[in-house]
Coordinates of C-alpha atoms and ligand atoms in Angstrom, one line a residue:
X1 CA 0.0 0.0 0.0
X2 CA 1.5 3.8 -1.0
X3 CA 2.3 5.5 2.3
X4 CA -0.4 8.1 1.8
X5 CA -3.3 5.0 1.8
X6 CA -1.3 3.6 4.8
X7 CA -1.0 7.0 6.8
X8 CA -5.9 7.0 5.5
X9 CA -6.1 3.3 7.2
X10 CA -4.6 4.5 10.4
X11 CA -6.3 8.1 11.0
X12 CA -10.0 6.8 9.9
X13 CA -8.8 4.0 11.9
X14 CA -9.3 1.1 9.5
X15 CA -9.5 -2.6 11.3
X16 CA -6.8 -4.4 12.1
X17 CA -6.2 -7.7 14.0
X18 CA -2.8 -7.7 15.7
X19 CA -0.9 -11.0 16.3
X20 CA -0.4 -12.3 19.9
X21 CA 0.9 -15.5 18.9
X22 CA 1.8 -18.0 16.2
X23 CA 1.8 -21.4 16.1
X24 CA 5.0 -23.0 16.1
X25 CA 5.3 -25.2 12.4
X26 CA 2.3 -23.7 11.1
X27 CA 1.7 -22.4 8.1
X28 CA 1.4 -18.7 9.0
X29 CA 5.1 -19.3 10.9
X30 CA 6.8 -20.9 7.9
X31 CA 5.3 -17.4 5.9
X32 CA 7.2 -15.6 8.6
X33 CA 4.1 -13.7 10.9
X34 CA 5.3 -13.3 14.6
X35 CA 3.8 -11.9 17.2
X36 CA 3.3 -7.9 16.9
X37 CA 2.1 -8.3 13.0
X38 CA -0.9 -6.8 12.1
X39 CA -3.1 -8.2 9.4
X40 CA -4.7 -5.9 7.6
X41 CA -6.4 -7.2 4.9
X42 CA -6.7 -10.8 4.0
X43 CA -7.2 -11.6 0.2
X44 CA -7.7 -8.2 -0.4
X45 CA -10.8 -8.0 2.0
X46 CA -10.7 -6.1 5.3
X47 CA -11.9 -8.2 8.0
X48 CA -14.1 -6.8 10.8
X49 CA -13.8 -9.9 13.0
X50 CA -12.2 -13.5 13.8
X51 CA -16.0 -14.6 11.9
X52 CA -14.8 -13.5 8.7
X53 CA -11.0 -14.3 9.2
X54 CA -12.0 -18.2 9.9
X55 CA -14.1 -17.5 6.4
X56 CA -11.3 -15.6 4.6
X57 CA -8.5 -18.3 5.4
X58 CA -9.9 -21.2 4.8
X59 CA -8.8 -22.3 1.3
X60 CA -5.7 -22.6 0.6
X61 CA -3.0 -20.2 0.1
X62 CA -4.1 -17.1 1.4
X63 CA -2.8 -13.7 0.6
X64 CA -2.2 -11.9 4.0
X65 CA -1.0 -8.0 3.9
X66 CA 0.7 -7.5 6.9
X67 CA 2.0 -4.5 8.9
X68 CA 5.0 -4.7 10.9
X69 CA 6.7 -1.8 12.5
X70 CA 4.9 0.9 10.9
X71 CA 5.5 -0.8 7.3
X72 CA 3.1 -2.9 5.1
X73 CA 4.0 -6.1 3.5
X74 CA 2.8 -8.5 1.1
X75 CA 2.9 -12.4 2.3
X76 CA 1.5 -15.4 0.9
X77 CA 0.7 -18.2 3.3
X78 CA 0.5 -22.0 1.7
X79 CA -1.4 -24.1 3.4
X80 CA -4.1 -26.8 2.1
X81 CA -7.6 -25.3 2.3
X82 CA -9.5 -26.2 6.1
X83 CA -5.5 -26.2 7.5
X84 CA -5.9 -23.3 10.4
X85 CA -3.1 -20.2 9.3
X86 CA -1.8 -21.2 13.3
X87 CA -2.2 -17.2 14.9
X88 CA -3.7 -16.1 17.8
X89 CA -5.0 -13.0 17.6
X90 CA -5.8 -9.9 20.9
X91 CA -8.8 -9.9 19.8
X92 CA -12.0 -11.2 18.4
X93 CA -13.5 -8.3 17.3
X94 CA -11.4 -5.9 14.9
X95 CA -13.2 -3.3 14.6
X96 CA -15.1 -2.2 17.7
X97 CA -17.6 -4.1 19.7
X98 CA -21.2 -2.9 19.4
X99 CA -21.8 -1.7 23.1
X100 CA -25.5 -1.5 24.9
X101 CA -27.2 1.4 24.9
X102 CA -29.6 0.1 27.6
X103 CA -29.5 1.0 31.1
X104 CA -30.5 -1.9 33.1
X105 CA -31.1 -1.5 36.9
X106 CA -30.2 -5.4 37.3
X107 CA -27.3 -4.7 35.2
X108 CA -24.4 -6.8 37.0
X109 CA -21.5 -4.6 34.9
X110 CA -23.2 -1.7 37.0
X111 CA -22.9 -3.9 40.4
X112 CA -19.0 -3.9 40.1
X113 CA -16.7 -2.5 42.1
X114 CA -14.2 -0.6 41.0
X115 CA -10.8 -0.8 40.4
X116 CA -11.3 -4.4 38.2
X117 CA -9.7 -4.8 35.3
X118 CA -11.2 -3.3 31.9
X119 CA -13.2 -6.4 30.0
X120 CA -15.4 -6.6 33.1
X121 CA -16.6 -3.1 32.9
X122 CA -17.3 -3.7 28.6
X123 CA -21.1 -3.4 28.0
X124 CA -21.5 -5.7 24.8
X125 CA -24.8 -5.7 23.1
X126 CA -22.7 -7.3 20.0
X127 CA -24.4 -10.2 17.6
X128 CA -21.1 -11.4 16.7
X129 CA -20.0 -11.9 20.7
X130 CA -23.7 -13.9 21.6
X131 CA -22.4 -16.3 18.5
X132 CA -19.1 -16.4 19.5
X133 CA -19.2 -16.3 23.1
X134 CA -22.6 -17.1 24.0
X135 CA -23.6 -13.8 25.2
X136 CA -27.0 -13.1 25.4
X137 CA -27.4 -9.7 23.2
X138 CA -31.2 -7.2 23.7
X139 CA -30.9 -6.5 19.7
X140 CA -32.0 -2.6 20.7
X141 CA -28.7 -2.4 18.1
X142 CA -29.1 -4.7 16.0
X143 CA -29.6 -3.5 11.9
X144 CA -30.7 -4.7 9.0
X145 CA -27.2 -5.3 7.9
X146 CA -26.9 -7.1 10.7
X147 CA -29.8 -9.7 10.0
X148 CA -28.4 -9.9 6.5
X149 CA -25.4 -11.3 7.8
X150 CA -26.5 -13.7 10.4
X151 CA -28.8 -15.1 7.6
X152 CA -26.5 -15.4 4.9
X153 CA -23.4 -16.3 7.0
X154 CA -25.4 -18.6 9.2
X155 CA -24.8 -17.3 12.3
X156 CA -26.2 -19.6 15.0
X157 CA -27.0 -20.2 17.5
X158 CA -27.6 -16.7 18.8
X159 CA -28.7 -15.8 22.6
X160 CA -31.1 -13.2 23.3
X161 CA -31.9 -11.6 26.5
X162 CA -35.9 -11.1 26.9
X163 CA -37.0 -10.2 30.3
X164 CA -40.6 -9.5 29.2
X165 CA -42.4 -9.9 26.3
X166 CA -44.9 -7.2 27.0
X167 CA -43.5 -3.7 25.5
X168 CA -43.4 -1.6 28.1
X169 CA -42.6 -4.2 30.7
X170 CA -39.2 -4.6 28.2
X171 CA -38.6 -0.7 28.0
X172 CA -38.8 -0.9 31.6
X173 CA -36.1 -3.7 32.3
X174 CA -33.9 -2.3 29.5
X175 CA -34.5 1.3 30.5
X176 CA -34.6 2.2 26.5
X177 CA -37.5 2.5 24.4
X178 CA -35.7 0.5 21.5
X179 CA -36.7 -2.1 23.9
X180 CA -40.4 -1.7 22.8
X181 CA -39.3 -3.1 19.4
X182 CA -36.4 -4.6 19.2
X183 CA -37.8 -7.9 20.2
X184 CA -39.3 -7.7 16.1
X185 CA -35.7 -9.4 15.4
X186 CA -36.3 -12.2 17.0
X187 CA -39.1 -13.0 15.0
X188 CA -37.4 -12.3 11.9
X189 CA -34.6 -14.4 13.3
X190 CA -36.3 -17.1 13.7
X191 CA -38.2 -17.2 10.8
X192 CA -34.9 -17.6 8.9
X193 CA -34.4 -20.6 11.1
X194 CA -31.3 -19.2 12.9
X195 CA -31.2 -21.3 16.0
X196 CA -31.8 -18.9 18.8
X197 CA -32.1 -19.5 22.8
X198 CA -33.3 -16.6 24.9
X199 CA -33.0 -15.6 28.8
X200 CA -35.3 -13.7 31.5
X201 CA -33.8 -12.6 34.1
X202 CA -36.4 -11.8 37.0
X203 CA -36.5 -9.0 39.1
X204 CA -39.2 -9.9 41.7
X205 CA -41.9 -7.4 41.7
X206 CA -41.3 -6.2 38.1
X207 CA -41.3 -9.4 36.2
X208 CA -42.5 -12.2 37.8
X209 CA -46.0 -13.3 38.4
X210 CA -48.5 -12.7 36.5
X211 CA -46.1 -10.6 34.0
X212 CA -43.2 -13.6 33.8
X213 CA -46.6 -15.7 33.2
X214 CA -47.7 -13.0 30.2
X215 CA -43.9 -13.4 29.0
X216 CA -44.3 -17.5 28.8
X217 CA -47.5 -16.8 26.8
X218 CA -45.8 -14.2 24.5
X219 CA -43.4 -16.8 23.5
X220 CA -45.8 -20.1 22.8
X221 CA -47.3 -16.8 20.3
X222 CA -44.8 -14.8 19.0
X223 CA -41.5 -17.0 19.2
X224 CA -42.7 -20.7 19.2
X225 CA -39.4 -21.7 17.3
X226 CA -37.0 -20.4 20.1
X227 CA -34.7 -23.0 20.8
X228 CA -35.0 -22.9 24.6
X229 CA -35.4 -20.0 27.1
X230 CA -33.2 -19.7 30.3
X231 CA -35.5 -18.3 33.3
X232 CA -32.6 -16.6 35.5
X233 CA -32.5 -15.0 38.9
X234 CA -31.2 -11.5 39.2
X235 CA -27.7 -10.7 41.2
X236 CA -27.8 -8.3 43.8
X237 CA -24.3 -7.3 44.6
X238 CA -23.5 -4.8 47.5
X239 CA -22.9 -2.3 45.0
X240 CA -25.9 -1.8 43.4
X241 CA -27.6 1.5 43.4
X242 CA -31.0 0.1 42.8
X243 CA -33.7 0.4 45.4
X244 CA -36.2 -1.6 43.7
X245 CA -33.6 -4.3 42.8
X246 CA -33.8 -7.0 45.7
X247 CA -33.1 -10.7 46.0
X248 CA -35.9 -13.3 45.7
X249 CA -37.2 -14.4 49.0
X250 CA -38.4 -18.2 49.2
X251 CA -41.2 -18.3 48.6
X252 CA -40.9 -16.1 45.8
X253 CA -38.1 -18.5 44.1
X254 CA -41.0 -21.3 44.3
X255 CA -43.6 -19.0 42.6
X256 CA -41.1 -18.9 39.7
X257 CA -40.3 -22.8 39.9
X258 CA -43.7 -24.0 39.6
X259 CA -44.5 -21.0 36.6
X260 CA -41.8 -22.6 34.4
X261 CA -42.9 -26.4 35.2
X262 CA -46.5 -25.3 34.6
X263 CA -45.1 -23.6 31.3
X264 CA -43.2 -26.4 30.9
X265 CA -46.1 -28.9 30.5
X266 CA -48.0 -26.4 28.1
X267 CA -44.9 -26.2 26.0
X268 CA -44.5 -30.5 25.9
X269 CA -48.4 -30.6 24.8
X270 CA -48.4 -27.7 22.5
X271 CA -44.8 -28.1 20.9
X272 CA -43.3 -31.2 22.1
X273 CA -41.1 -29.4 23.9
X274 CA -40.5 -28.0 26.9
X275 CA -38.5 -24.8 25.9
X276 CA -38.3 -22.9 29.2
X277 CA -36.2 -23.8 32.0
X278 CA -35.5 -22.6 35.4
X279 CA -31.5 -22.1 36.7
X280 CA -30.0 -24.2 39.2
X281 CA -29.9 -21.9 41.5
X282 CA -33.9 -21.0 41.7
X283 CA -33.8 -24.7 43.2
X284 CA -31.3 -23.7 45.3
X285 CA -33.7 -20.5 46.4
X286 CA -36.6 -22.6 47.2
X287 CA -35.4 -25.8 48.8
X288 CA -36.5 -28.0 46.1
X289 CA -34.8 -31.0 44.5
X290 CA -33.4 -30.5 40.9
X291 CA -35.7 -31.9 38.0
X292 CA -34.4 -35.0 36.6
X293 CA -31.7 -34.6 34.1
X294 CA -33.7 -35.9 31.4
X295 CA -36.4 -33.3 32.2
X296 CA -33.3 -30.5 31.0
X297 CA -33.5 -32.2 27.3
X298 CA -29.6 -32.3 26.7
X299 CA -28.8 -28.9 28.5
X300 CA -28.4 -26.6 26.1
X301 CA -27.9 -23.8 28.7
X302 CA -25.5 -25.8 30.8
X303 CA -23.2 -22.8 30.8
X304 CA -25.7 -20.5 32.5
X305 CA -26.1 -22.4 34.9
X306 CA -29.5 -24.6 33.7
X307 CA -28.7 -28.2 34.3
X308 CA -25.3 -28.1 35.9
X309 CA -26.4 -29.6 39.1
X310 CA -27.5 -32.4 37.5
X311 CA -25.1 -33.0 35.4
X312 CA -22.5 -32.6 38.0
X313 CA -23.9 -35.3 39.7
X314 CA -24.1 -37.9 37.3
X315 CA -20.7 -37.1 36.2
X316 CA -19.5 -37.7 39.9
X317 CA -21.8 -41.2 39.7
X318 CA -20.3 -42.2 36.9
X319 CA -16.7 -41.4 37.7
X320 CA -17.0 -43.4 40.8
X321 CA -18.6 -46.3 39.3
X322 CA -14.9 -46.0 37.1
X323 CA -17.3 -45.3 33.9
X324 CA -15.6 -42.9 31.1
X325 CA -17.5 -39.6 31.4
X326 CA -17.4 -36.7 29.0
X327 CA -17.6 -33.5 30.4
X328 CA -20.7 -31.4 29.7
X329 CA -20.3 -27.3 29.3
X330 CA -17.8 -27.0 26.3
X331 CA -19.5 -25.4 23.7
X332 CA -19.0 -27.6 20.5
X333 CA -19.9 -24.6 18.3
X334 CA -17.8 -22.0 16.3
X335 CA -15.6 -21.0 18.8
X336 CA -14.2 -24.4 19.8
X337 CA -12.7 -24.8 16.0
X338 CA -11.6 -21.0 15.3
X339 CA -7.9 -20.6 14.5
X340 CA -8.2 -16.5 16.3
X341 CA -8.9 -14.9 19.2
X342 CA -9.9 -16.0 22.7
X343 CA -12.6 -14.9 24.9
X344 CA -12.5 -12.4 26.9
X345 CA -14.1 -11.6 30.6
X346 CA -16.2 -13.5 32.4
X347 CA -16.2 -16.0 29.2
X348 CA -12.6 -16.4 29.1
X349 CA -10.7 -19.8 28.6
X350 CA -10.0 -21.1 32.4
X351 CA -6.7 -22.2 33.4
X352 CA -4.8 -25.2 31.9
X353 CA -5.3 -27.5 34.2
X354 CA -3.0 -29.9 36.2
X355 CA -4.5 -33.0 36.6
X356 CA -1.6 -34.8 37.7
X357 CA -1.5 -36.1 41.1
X358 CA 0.6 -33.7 43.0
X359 CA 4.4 -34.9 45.4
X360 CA 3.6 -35.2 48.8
X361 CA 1.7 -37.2 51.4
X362 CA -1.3 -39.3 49.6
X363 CA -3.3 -39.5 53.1
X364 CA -3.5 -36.0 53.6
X365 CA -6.9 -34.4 53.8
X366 CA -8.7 -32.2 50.9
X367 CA -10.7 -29.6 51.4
X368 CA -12.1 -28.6 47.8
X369 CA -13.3 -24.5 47.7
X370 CA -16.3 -24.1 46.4
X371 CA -19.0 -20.8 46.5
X372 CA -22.0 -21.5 48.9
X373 CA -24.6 -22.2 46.3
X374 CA -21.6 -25.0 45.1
X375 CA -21.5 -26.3 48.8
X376 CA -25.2 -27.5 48.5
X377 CA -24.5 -29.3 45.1
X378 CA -21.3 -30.7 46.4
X379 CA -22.0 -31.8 49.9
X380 CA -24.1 -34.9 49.0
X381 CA -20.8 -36.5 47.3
X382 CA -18.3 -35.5 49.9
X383 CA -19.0 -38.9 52.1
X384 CA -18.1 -41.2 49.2
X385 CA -15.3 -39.4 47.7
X386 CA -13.8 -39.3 51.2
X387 CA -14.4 -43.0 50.7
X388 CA -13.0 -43.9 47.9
X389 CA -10.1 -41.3 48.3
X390 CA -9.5 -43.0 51.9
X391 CA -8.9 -39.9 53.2
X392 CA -10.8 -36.9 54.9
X393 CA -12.7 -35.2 51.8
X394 CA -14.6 -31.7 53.3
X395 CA -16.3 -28.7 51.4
X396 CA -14.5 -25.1 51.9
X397 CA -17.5 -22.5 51.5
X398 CA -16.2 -19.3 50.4
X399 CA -18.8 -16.5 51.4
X400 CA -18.1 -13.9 48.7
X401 CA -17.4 -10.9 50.2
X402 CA -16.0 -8.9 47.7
X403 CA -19.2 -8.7 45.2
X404 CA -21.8 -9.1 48.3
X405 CA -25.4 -9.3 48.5
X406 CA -26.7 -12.6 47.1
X407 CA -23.6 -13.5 45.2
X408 CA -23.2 -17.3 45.4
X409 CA -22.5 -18.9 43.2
X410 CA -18.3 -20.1 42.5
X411 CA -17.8 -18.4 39.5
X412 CA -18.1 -15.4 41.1
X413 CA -15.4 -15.8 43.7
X414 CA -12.6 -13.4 43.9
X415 CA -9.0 -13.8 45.2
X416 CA -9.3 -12.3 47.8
X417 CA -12.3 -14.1 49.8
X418 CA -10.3 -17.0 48.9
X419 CA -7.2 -16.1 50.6
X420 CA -9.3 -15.3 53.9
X421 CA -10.9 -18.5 53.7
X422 CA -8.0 -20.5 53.5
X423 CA -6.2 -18.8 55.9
X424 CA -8.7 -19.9 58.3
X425 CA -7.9 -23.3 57.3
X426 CA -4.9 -25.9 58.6
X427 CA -1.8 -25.7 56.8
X428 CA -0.7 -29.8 55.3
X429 CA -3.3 -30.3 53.8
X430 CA -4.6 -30.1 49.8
X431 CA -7.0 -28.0 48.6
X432 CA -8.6 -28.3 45.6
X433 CA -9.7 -25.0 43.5
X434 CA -12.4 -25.2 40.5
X435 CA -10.7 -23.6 37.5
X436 CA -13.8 -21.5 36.5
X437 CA -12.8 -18.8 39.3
X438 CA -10.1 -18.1 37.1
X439 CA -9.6 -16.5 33.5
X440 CA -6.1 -17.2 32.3
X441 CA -4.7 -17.8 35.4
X442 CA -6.5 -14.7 37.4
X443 CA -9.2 -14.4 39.5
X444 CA -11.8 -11.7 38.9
X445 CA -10.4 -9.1 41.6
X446 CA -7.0 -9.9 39.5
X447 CA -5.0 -11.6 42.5
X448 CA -3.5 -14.9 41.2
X449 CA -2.6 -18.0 42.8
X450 CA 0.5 -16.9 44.3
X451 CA -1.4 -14.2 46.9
X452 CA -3.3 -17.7 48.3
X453 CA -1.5 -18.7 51.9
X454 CA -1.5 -22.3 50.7
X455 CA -0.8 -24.2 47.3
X456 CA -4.0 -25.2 45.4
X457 CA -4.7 -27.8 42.5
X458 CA -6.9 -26.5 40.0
X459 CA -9.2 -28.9 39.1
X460 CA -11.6 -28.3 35.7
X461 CA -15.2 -27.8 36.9
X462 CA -16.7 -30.7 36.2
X463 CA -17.8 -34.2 38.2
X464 CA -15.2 -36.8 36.6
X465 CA -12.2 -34.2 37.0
X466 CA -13.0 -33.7 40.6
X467 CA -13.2 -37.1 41.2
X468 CA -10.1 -37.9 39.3
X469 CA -8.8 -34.9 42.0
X470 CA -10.0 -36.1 44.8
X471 CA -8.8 -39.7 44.9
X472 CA -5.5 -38.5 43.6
X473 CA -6.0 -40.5 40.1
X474 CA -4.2 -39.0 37.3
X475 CA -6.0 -38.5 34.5
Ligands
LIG1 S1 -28.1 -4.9 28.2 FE1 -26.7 -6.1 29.5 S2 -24.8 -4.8 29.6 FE2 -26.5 -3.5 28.8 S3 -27.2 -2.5 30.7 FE3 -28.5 -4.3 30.3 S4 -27.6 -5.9 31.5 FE4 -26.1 -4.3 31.3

């Protein structure tokens, strides 16, 4: 590119997706791209986002121009077409990510305190992130260019927050009068048969009862082909600023529990499906026993928290009975296979995880951290681990002090409350930490595992790999 095009790209500032690593033997490291390049266009197309890259390099030999030190360069990368070019890249998004323009009083970005790093404080309200990441998106942004592109690029599944199907119950919640409407693109959406899944989050006294009841009804009629829809409890940290944000009481958590079974059984007779689901943790609320796992219809919200308990335990069942289990959770979808960016936030890859059986003493005792929602799920395996480790096995309940409020649940818990916690605990013996309180080796308050008074084995959250922990098998 002549200098004076070069000098255009950077002051109208033209996407680029800068290079954080590259795969060693690949093909985009025998082309000679190291860390600090900049792609800037790939065949001749500038890219917006890590969507179109994985679009733009998959055949073969792909024509990369590349800036390096404040100079642009031409480099052709052979590789056979589906082979992955081998780069990481900072970030998913090149251009910039479509923030919210809604004003949420649940809003948990708003509950934060301050001083946390950067990514937690982003307000996303970005198509391309729900499809990438899972996040659930309002579409009070979305555009007809948008649609275009999920349709013809076959964008799915999408997530989409709902709350309320009634208009000015939405504008409420949302705090945006786009909210009225924007709910128009779901139907669209959906009738292009783009797989979408959808969440409520309930704020008790503004949109449950009779109005999380209208909501159910507004779905069977206006969304019917919604893939499923997560029924959520709102977060009420110690730093929210809303008076007429609380936490559900009891008997408030069981209003909501028997609307979504009662929904549930409409939806089975009408569609032959049961489509809405309450989380985990609205069991939790009321002191009732999880549904059946069969009753979650292959968990398609596992990762917001809709089925986990369940799964969990038949993981840890099978585990002990010495079956094979697969982990539930990883998303199988785009993200798993793209050769680009990771995720960032509260979505970001957890730590590698050692599953090796650490030196030391065998017999000594584990105590395995955990959040205090976690403690109920975990507490009714703790007697036959202990058993088959042959040791003392006991739950560490970190109360999370740093968020406050009603925050539970583990992957919420910050550095900090776990430090205190173990340094009320004895010193010898192991303690075992789930890796999803940490994103690339950091907990949410940014301390890492050096600040903790004792050594911890991370263990991947799930049944088998706590097991495998546990009893000290390596994996
Ligand atoms: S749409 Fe999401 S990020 Fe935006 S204010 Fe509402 S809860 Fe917060």
């Amino acid at each position: 590119m002549e200098g004076s095009d070069a000098l255009t790209r950077i002051l109208v500032g033209m996407p680029a997706a800068r290079v954080v690593a590259v795969a060693p033997g690949s093909p985009a490291s025998e082309a000679g791209i190291a860390a600090g390049d900049e792609i800037l266009t790939v065949n001749g197309e500038q890219l917006r986002d890590v969507i179109a890259y994985q679009l733009h390099t998959d055949g073969a030999d792909v024509d990369l121009e590349v800036r390096r030190g404040g100079l642009e360069q031409q480099l052709i990368v052979h590789k056979a077409p589906g082979t992955p070019l081998g780069l990481e890249l900072a970030h998913a998004v090149f251009d910039r990510v479509q923030t919210c323009d809604n004003h949420c009083p649940f809003c948990f970005i708003h509950q934060l305190p301050k001083g946390m790093r950067r990514s937690l404080y982003l307000q996303d309200d970005d198509f391309r992130l729900s499809f990438l990441y899972g996040n659930f998106t309002t579409l009070t942004r979305f555009t007809e260019s948008d649609f275009e592109r999920v349709v013809t690029e076959k964008l799915s599944p999408l997530y989409v927050s709902i709350h309320a199907t009634d208009p000015d119950v939405r504008t409420l919640l949302l705090r945006n009068r786009r909210g009225a409407t924007s709910l128009r693109w779901l139907e669209l959406l959906l009738d292009a048969d783009v797989e979408v899944h959808g969440q409520v989050v309930v704020c008790p006294g503004i949109n449950d009862g009779p109005v999380l009841d209208d909501t159910l009804l507004g779905v069977l009629d206006r969304f019917p082909h919604l893939a499923t829809l997560g029924v959520v409890p709102l977060g009420v940290s110690a730093h929210s600023h809303e008076p007429d944000m609380r936490a559900h009481s009891s008997d408030e958590a069981r209003a909501v529990v028997h609307t979504v079974s009662a929904w549930q059984a409409r939806y089975l007779e009408t569609l032959g499906r049961r489509l809405v689901f309450a989380s985990d943790e609205y069991y939790l609320l009321a002191g009732q026993p999880f549904p059946p796992l069969d009753e979650y219809d292959n968990c398609p919200q596992h990762e917001n928290g809709i089925g986990m308990a369940r799964t969990f335990a038949a993981e840890v069942a099978a585990a002990l009975a010495g079956a094979d289990v697969v982990a539930t959770g990883t998303r199988s979808g785009f993200f798993a296979a793209v050769d680009g960016a990771p995720a960032d936030g509260y979505r970001a890859p957890r730590n590698p995880t050692p599953e090796s059986p650490p030196p030391g003493d065998p017999l000594r005792p584990v105590g395995i951290v955990t959040g205090e929602l976690g403690a109920h799920v975990l507490a009714p395996f703790v007697a036959a681990l202990g058993d088959r480790a042959g040791v003392d096995v006991r739950l560490v309940p970190v109360a999370n002090r740093f968020f406050g409020g009603n925050i539970a649940v583990t992957g919420l818990l910050t550095g900090v409350d776990v430090a205190a916690e173990l340094a009320r605990q004895p010193a010898g013996h192991r303690y075992l930490l789930p890796d999803v309180v940490l994103s690339h080796g950091t907990f949410l308050d940014g301390q890492t595992l050096a600040a903790l008074p004792y050594p911890v084995e991370v263990v991947r959250t799930d049944g088998a790999a706590l097991v495998r922990a546990a009893t000290r098998i390596a994996s």
